XYZ file of C-alpha atoms in Angstrom:
577
model
C -9.763 10.849 36.610
C -10.344 7.117 36.105
C -13.958 6.459 35.117
C -16.007 3.415 34.256
C -15.794 4.515 30.621
C -12.012 4.531 30.654
C -12.003 1.130 32.361
C -14.309 -0.081 29.585
C -11.773 0.832 26.910
C -8.934 -0.521 29.044
C -10.796 -3.824 29.303
C -11.105 -3.929 25.508
C -7.421 -3.411 24.795
C -6.348 -5.775 27.591
C -8.540 -8.435 25.940
C -6.957 -7.849 22.525
C -9.566 -5.619 20.852
C -7.709 -3.281 18.509
C -10.464 -1.247 16.794
C -13.737 0.398 17.803
C -16.182 1.362 15.068
C -18.239 4.195 16.515
C -21.337 6.308 15.914
C -21.578 8.578 18.946
C -24.388 10.478 20.643
C -25.767 12.179 23.741
C -25.288 9.071 25.878
C -21.519 9.197 25.425
C -20.014 12.209 27.277
C -17.837 10.005 29.466
C -17.016 7.802 26.470
C -15.750 10.883 24.623
C -13.711 11.970 27.652
C -12.196 8.485 27.888
C -11.389 8.450 24.162
C -9.454 11.696 24.329
C -7.672 10.659 27.532
C -6.693 7.309 26.047
C -5.550 8.679 22.699
C -3.405 11.291 24.439
C -1.990 9.266 27.319
C -1.782 5.693 25.948
C -1.845 6.020 22.146
C 0.059 2.759 21.596
C -2.493 0.728 23.557
C -5.780 2.513 23.071
C -8.072 0.948 20.439
C -8.114 2.702 17.083
C -11.351 4.699 16.821
C -13.073 4.528 13.425
C -15.821 7.075 12.848
C -18.791 5.501 11.048
C -21.549 7.803 9.744
C -23.926 4.840 9.654
C -24.408 2.082 12.246
C -24.987 -0.769 9.805
C -21.723 0.091 8.097
C -20.005 0.182 11.515
C -21.107 -3.331 12.461
C -20.408 -4.663 8.970
C -16.885 -3.241 9.230
C -16.323 -4.916 12.585
C -17.675 -8.136 11.030
C -15.258 -7.901 8.101
C -12.300 -7.142 10.345
C -13.144 -10.086 12.594
C -13.056 -12.340 9.521
C -9.573 -11.268 8.396
C -8.014 -11.063 11.870
C -9.810 -13.885 13.646
C -10.249 -11.543 16.625
C -13.274 -9.882 18.175
C -13.813 -6.199 17.362
C -15.999 -3.542 18.987
C -18.841 -1.248 17.925
C -20.226 1.705 19.906
C -23.644 3.124 19.031
C -26.162 5.577 20.442
C -29.014 4.373 22.730
C -32.093 2.763 21.148
C -31.976 4.581 17.816
C -28.344 3.710 17.160
C -29.094 0.123 18.125
C -31.925 0.063 15.591
C -29.565 1.655 13.082
C -27.429 -1.490 13.207
C -30.249 -2.936 11.102
C -29.561 -6.101 9.117
C -25.914 -6.132 10.200
C -26.977 -7.692 13.524
C -28.674 -10.514 11.631
C -25.531 -10.960 9.509
C -23.170 -11.072 12.470
C -25.413 -13.576 14.230
C -25.991 -15.975 11.351
C -22.472 -15.408 9.979
C -20.841 -16.315 13.325
C -18.944 -13.024 13.590
C -17.441 -12.219 17.023
C -18.309 -8.575 17.721
C -18.934 -6.651 20.945
C -21.570 -3.924 20.645
C -21.931 -1.256 23.322
C -24.776 1.261 23.489
C -25.516 3.872 26.097
C -28.815 4.239 27.918
C -30.668 7.468 28.590
C -29.850 8.843 32.049
C -32.040 7.516 34.863
C -31.828 10.653 37.043
C -33.540 13.939 36.225
C -32.476 16.561 38.794
C -28.693 16.400 38.834
C -28.499 13.719 41.514
C -25.476 12.180 39.785
C -22.924 13.232 37.198
C -24.496 12.345 33.868
C -28.105 13.237 34.809
C -30.461 14.342 32.046
C -29.442 17.581 30.349
C -31.173 17.399 26.966
C -34.692 17.113 25.552
C -33.793 13.899 23.702
C -33.114 11.981 26.920
C -36.833 11.539 27.526
C -37.601 10.498 23.965
C -34.847 7.876 23.753
C -35.637 6.183 27.069
C -37.287 2.830 26.295
C -38.438 0.018 28.545
C -36.030 -2.691 27.398
C -33.392 -1.545 24.930
C -31.591 -4.901 24.974
C -34.613 -6.658 23.518
C -34.115 -4.794 20.232
C -31.218 -7.142 19.394
C -31.373 -9.857 22.069
C -32.624 -12.649 19.796
C -29.600 -12.170 17.525
C -26.976 -12.018 20.275
C -25.064 -14.708 22.133
C -25.246 -12.573 25.285
C -26.752 -9.260 26.398
C -26.327 -7.462 29.710
C -26.497 -4.085 31.424
C -23.437 -2.591 33.112
C -24.771 -1.391 36.477
C -21.545 -0.227 38.116
C -18.040 0.624 37.031
C -16.608 -1.526 39.806
C -17.054 -4.746 37.835
C -17.105 -3.305 34.321
C -14.042 -5.256 33.189
C -15.623 -8.509 34.322
C -18.776 -7.657 32.361
C -16.762 -6.862 29.229
C -14.738 -10.055 29.479
C -17.806 -12.187 30.122
C -19.350 -10.764 26.963
C -16.161 -11.388 24.989
C -16.048 -14.993 26.220
C -19.474 -15.552 24.656
C -18.524 -13.741 21.457
C -15.431 -15.893 20.918
C -16.903 -19.244 21.962
C -18.456 -21.382 19.249
C -20.797 -20.666 17.700
C -19.228 -17.220 17.694
C -21.408 -14.169 17.309
C -22.367 -10.688 18.489
C -22.791 -9.650 22.114
C -24.473 -6.493 23.384
C -23.796 -4.391 26.481
C -25.578 -1.255 27.642
C -24.761 1.297 30.310
C -26.470 4.485 31.462
C -24.626 7.819 31.483
C -24.439 7.930 35.280
C -22.891 4.467 35.446
C -20.337 5.189 32.732
C -19.412 8.483 34.487
C -18.641 6.730 37.783
C -15.184 7.367 39.271
C -13.540 4.103 40.302
C -10.161 2.856 41.434
C -7.984 1.484 38.625
C -7.790 -2.293 38.542
C -6.708 -5.130 36.249
C -7.885 -8.675 35.604
C -5.888 -11.820 35.035
C -6.655 -12.201 31.317
C -5.408 -15.788 31.317
C -8.616 -16.891 33.065
C -10.928 -15.088 30.634
C -10.749 -17.352 27.602
C -13.349 -18.775 25.203
C -14.493 -22.373 25.427
C -11.891 -24.733 23.945
C -12.777 -26.671 20.750
C -14.641 -29.908 21.380
C -13.643 -33.305 19.963
C -15.593 -36.324 18.760
C -16.043 -39.270 21.111
C -14.080 -42.373 20.105
C -17.159 -44.305 18.993
C -18.168 -41.373 16.794
C -14.741 -41.350 15.144
C -15.049 -45.053 14.372
C -18.625 -44.995 13.078
C -18.147 -41.979 10.798
C -14.795 -43.179 9.445
C -16.013 -46.707 8.824
C -19.112 -45.429 7.052
C -17.094 -43.152 4.762
C -14.629 -45.933 3.922
C -17.424 -48.377 3.143
C -19.423 -45.895 1.059
C -19.670 -46.186 -2.710
C -20.612 -42.536 -3.187
C -19.729 -40.452 -0.098
C -20.389 -36.715 0.099
C -19.301 -33.944 2.466
C -21.530 -30.864 2.745
C -19.928 -27.898 4.479
C -20.426 -24.199 5.035
C -18.091 -22.787 7.684
C -15.070 -25.073 7.958
C -12.991 -22.538 6.007
C -12.839 -20.295 9.083
C -9.908 -22.472 10.139
C -7.258 -23.227 7.515
C -6.364 -26.403 9.404
C -9.880 -27.656 8.778
C -9.490 -27.052 5.031
C -6.217 -28.998 4.949
C -7.712 -31.853 6.957
C -10.810 -31.974 4.757
C -8.613 -32.352 1.674
C -6.884 -35.306 3.375
C -10.227 -36.874 4.261
C -11.664 -36.740 0.760
C -8.395 -37.968 -0.761
C -8.543 -41.067 1.413
C -12.288 -41.724 1.154
C -13.099 -40.570 -2.384
C -15.809 -38.228 -1.125
C -17.098 -35.305 -3.120
C -17.530 -31.907 -1.440
C -20.227 -29.276 -1.864
C -20.259 -25.905 -0.117
C -23.799 -24.697 0.542
C -22.883 -21.261 1.888
C -19.781 -19.666 0.349
C -19.092 -17.763 3.558
C -15.447 -18.840 3.467
C -13.068 -20.738 1.197
C -13.941 -24.143 2.638
C -12.409 -26.302 -0.090
C -10.069 -25.527 -3.013
C -11.941 -25.028 -6.275
C -9.233 -26.804 -8.288
C -9.608 -30.097 -6.396
C -11.246 -32.963 -8.266
C -13.734 -33.554 -5.442
C -15.197 -30.041 -5.318
C -18.690 -29.589 -6.747
C -18.832 -25.849 -6.113
C -20.918 -23.439 -4.056
C -24.530 -24.541 -4.369
C -27.262 -23.215 -2.126
C -28.732 -26.445 -0.844
C -29.413 -27.994 -4.255
C -27.175 -30.459 -6.104
C -27.852 -33.799 -7.787
C -25.134 -35.569 -5.770
C -27.001 -34.800 -2.541
C -29.798 -37.033 -3.827
C -27.523 -39.911 -4.876
C -24.908 -40.067 -2.102
C -25.053 -43.128 0.145
C -23.118 -41.561 3.037
C -23.276 -37.828 3.802
C -21.132 -35.983 6.326
C -22.598 -32.607 7.295
C -19.656 -30.544 8.480
C -20.237 -27.180 10.158
C -23.104 -26.218 7.880
C -26.361 -24.375 8.536
C -28.497 -25.311 5.517
C -27.125 -28.521 3.965
C -30.042 -28.997 1.568
C -33.510 -27.666 0.803
C -35.898 -30.572 1.287
C -38.558 -29.318 -1.126
C -36.022 -29.175 -3.959
C -33.229 -31.615 -3.129
C -33.538 -34.429 -0.614
C -31.042 -37.159 0.298
C -31.959 -40.754 -0.412
C -33.994 -42.409 2.317
C -31.233 -45.031 2.506
C -28.399 -42.532 2.916
C -26.475 -42.575 6.187
C -26.147 -38.996 7.435
C -23.681 -37.850 10.104
C -23.647 -34.307 11.457
C -20.602 -32.592 13.026
C -21.151 -28.963 13.996
C -20.390 -26.468 16.758
C -24.157 -25.896 16.806
C -25.882 -29.032 15.503
C -29.258 -28.053 16.980
C -29.163 -24.608 15.284
C -30.367 -22.891 18.427
C -30.992 -19.577 16.618
C -33.405 -21.263 14.167
C -36.999 -21.962 15.299
C -37.216 -24.941 12.948
C -34.347 -27.112 11.742
C -33.836 -30.845 11.497
C -31.991 -33.371 9.391
C -32.323 -37.139 9.408
C -28.872 -37.704 10.900
C -27.954 -41.159 12.166
C -25.520 -39.498 14.586
C -24.903 -35.855 15.473
C -22.059 -34.322 17.451
C -21.328 -30.907 18.911
C -17.669 -30.706 17.904
C -15.087 -28.536 16.171
C -14.532 -29.233 12.466
C -10.715 -29.083 12.443
C -10.408 -31.189 15.593
C -12.897 -33.763 14.319
C -11.270 -34.036 10.898
C -7.873 -34.640 12.495
C -9.416 -37.445 14.537
C -11.064 -39.012 11.488
C -7.866 -38.805 9.436
C -5.786 -40.326 12.247
C -8.193 -43.260 12.504
C -8.339 -43.793 8.739
C -4.527 -43.732 8.569
C -4.475 -46.871 10.743
C -6.566 -48.740 8.178
C -3.907 -48.699 5.435
C -6.479 -47.600 2.876
C -5.464 -48.163 -0.721
C -6.112 -45.509 -3.345
C -9.349 -46.187 -5.195
C -8.095 -45.843 -8.768
C -11.477 -45.989 -10.518
C -12.940 -43.392 -8.122
C -10.000 -41.038 -8.612
C -10.330 -41.419 -12.365
C -14.071 -40.707 -12.161
C -13.550 -37.540 -10.119
C -10.734 -36.375 -12.406
C -13.008 -36.738 -15.414
C -15.730 -34.758 -13.655
C -13.262 -31.976 -12.842
C -12.091 -31.885 -16.447
C -15.675 -31.598 -17.667
C -16.405 -28.784 -15.208
C -13.322 -26.858 -16.301
C -14.261 -27.275 -19.951
C -17.771 -25.974 -19.282
C -16.427 -22.998 -17.314
C -14.086 -22.157 -20.214
C -16.995 -22.290 -22.659
C -19.077 -20.025 -20.411
C -16.232 -17.489 -20.250
C -16.087 -16.980 -24.014
C -17.232 -13.412 -24.774
C -20.423 -12.842 -26.725
C -20.139 -12.015 -30.404
C -21.945 -8.689 -29.856
C -19.375 -7.677 -27.221
C -21.886 -7.256 -24.404
C -20.822 -8.361 -20.928
C -21.872 -11.592 -19.282
C -21.281 -12.253 -15.576
C -19.182 -15.284 -16.558
C -16.800 -13.308 -18.740
C -16.632 -10.442 -16.258
C -15.691 -12.712 -13.361
C -13.035 -14.447 -15.434
C -11.594 -11.053 -16.346
C -11.513 -9.902 -12.720
C -9.971 -13.201 -11.612
C -7.177 -12.980 -14.167
C -6.545 -9.270 -13.526
C -5.921 -9.669 -9.771
C -4.606 -13.236 -9.704
C -1.032 -12.197 -8.890
C -2.053 -9.601 -6.282
C -2.878 -11.972 -3.398
C -6.598 -11.281 -3.725
C -9.294 -11.346 -1.066
C -12.878 -11.315 -2.329
C -15.905 -10.007 -0.446
C -18.927 -11.536 -2.191
C -22.503 -10.263 -2.001
C -23.793 -11.152 -5.432
C -27.124 -12.706 -4.382
C -28.600 -14.613 -7.351
C -25.277 -14.505 -9.210
C -23.256 -15.981 -6.337
C -22.901 -19.399 -7.948
C -21.582 -17.862 -11.166
C -19.156 -15.684 -9.218
C -17.645 -18.635 -7.347
C -17.529 -20.832 -10.438
C -15.348 -18.328 -12.252
C -13.271 -16.836 -9.431
C -12.265 -20.413 -8.457
C -10.697 -19.554 -5.063
C -8.194 -22.053 -3.688
C -6.581 -20.415 -0.622
C -8.135 -20.300 2.862
C -9.031 -16.740 3.779
C -9.272 -15.610 0.161
C -13.055 -15.232 -0.022
C -15.814 -14.191 2.373
C -19.484 -13.419 2.343
C -21.830 -12.484 5.151
C -23.129 -16.014 5.676
C -26.563 -14.468 6.038
C -29.305 -12.532 4.275
C -29.006 -8.891 5.314
C -27.992 -7.225 2.063
C -25.634 -4.251 2.129
C -22.959 -6.029 4.182
C -20.165 -5.818 1.610
C -19.257 -2.138 1.938
C -18.494 -1.972 5.626
C -17.127 -5.517 5.508
C -14.627 -4.613 2.775
C -13.374 -1.660 4.824
C -13.046 -3.823 7.932
C -11.362 -6.613 5.989
C -8.821 -4.183 4.542
C -8.155 -2.559 7.924
C -7.669 -6.010 9.423
C -5.211 -7.005 6.724
C -3.286 -3.758 7.170
C -3.244 -4.180 10.940
C -1.816 -7.694 10.666
C 0.760 -6.647 8.081
C -0.760 -8.591 5.191
C -0.565 -7.043 1.742
C -3.670 -8.221 -0.067
C -5.875 -6.766 -2.791
C -9.507 -6.573 -1.620
C -12.239 -6.851 -4.246
C -15.965 -6.692 -3.529
C -18.282 -8.332 -6.059
C -21.844 -7.155 -5.516
C -25.252 -6.853 -7.070
C -26.706 -3.475 -7.969
C -29.404 -3.792 -5.311
C -26.806 -4.777 -2.761
C -24.784 -1.677 -3.625
C -27.757 0.546 -2.790
C -28.389 -1.253 0.513
C -24.778 -0.757 1.621
C -25.136 2.976 2.408
C -22.416 3.838 -0.125
C -22.133 7.451 1.023
C -20.785 6.217 4.368
C -18.813 3.317 2.934
C -16.670 5.215 0.458
C -16.192 8.207 2.751
C -14.813 5.827 5.407
C -12.648 4.076 2.846
C -11.036 7.393 1.930
C -10.823 8.731 5.497
C -9.057 5.631 6.827
C -6.975 4.744 3.770
C -8.676 1.400 3.238
C -8.862 1.146 -0.556
C -10.728 -1.672 -2.286
C -12.184 -2.445 -5.694
C -15.949 -2.767 -6.108
C -17.369 -4.651 -9.090
C -21.082 -3.878 -9.452
C -23.012 -6.578 -11.314
C -25.601 -4.257 -12.804
C -28.546 -6.150 -14.256
C -30.929 -3.259 -13.604
C -32.991 -4.867 -10.892
C -33.586 -7.445 -8.182
C -33.819 -10.951 -9.560
C -34.176 -12.679 -6.172
C -37.921 -11.894 -5.724
C -38.651 -13.204 -9.224
C -36.836 -16.469 -8.540
C -38.619 -16.888 -5.199
C -42.016 -16.399 -6.820
C -41.272 -18.814 -9.652
C -40.271 -21.556 -7.215
C -43.743 -21.333 -5.684
C -45.714 -20.390 -8.809
C -43.775 -21.843 -11.762
C -46.730 -21.386 -14.114
C -48.120 -18.238 -12.537
C -48.189 -14.620 -13.639
C -44.581 -14.142 -12.556
C -43.322 -16.403 -15.326
C -44.329 -13.901 -18.015
C -44.171 -10.661 -16.004
C -41.677 -7.908 -16.693
C -39.428 -6.498 -14.000
C -41.575 -3.379 -14.128
C -44.727 -5.360 -13.409
C -42.990 -7.091 -10.510
C -41.682 -3.769 -9.166
C -38.108 -5.040 -9.101
C -36.692 -2.836 -11.856
C -33.982 -0.212 -11.338
C -34.863 1.704 -14.488
C -33.432 4.262 -14.922
C -30.202 2.794 -13.603
C -28.468 4.905 -10.952
C -24.901 6.041 -11.530
C -23.386 3.726 -8.935
C -19.809 4.810 -9.563
C -20.882 8.444 -9.445
C -22.544 7.944 -6.055
C -19.315 6.572 -4.612
C -17.156 9.290 -6.161
C -19.467 12.009 -4.814
C -19.281 10.560 -1.303
C -15.536 11.235 -1.252
C -15.578 14.639 -2.899
C -14.175 13.155 -6.077
C -11.225 11.500 -4.387
C -11.831 7.904 -5.515
C -12.002 6.348 -8.985
C -15.295 5.529 -10.658
C -16.212 4.124 -14.051
C -18.958 2.399 -16.014
C -18.553 -0.316 -18.649
C -21.101 -1.811 -21.037
C -18.997 -4.043 -23.264
C -15.861 -6.153 -23.431
C -13.743 -3.444 -25.031
C -14.538 -0.902 -22.316
C -13.937 -3.467 -19.580
C -10.412 -4.208 -20.752
C -9.439 -0.547 -20.414
C -11.317 0.503 -17.289
C -10.631 -2.593 -15.198
C -6.924 -1.843 -15.505
C -7.515 1.780 -14.518
C -9.542 0.712 -11.491
C -6.837 -1.671 -10.299
C -4.159 0.999 -10.693
C -6.271 3.384 -8.601
C -6.641 0.854 -5.759
C -2.947 0.029 -5.797
C -2.329 3.770 -5.608
C -4.389 4.054 -2.412
C -7.839 5.016 -3.748
C -10.949 2.886 -3.775
C -12.482 2.204 -7.173
C -16.036 1.386 -8.249
C -16.611 -0.250 -11.624
C -20.267 -0.366 -12.642
C -20.631 -3.254 -15.094
C -23.773 -3.555 -17.234
C -24.527 -7.272 -17.392
C -26.628 -8.893 -20.074
C -29.789 -9.922 -18.252
C -33.370 -9.060 -17.560
C -32.834 -5.309 -17.450
C -30.715 -4.673 -20.556
């Protein structure tokens, strides 16, 4: 028997999809039949099926795996309720430019046995909604319904073409039980004609105007957010700033866009930095939120140029920057063009500028070292903790999954990543991403034969959002061990900061976390939650001071290297303690 469902999976593996993260239901009888058939008859080709007890974790895992492999991955969920269960992960995949194909079944459309797959259960009436695709349509690059098995491979490949074309993102397909049960003749597509859109280049006049402006600038600045997705772009950006004397600020931290040990790097700053206000030429390079106008605005005289795969930000109802020129172009391709043009100008090294930037780097390093000094009372600061984690895994080829919310700047300042592909965050605002993403990242690294130590650095609120019962069970089930560092400050600080930006002298300024309803007192046993989810088969520990950290961090790392995930709950000096 060769059904539409089997052709669906065949289309996935022919297109290079290696893993399916699934949460199955009553709409999937033919999917289940196809899974068993494929795993028995073509085990070397059939996508690896990963059982996910929660849909948000499933999509987050596919997101994380897409980041470490650079390839689209698949998620299968259950009708409307499973689609809703994807929750904030759809937002994250959309804003974070993660190529993922999501498939969900539809309730059967026949009631009396007219076709194989007709309604057989009470739930089929309850889960039949008018327009299931609209649940996620505004977050997806493409949505469609599979209406026959006879062109199912074309539908899958069309969806994948959208997912992998810039700006990359999630796509969503649905198919009713009767359609997915359809018997069809086996067929194959010519995969060479189903490719994503090729990277776009700058026009020649754009290359000249941007290059000339950067070379003539006294204080040039590059603001980026996503260029680290391509290591070639990172290398080319280093060349560009070395020849122009530009500084670089990352306003997202979604990837390692620029090495932290370079003299030009100002760090990860969420749309606010003094150099944004003083720069005379600004290049916006593949960035969603370059600055926050109410808090940090470029000079009215600054020349702004915008290069982006999505310069209009088509997913955002309101977005604009005062750019002199804007181009829909690929970052790596554009940077190569700019560097080639600048190379023809025989630019001499600007000694005073290099000296200035070197002095700034020295000052930043000195300040970081001061911040990393432990407190006299032995209590933990986020600065000291991050320095300790950095040093402990430095020789283990680390990959960091960051979801530290209000502590993100501190985390990046002290981890100081320098290698492309060594750090990721969701690129969005749907908290709870890290858990599934860490599993997917580890599975991706294992699949591609890369031996890297995965560490998630997360807030305590983020840990709760992640559905840890599913996360750590999956980690154990699929042998995807990673270290979790919980920055436990006993509450959510983000709402407080938001309120104080609007009401700096209001009630919030003097309110306690209890009054603001953002306190996690009493503090949950985060490590215990994770350990319980695996029946005691992972490592868990809690630390409240420097002395305890030194011992338990080593134990946690040993556990991960031995094949078990580890959760280290770290009490941070802050508003809650």
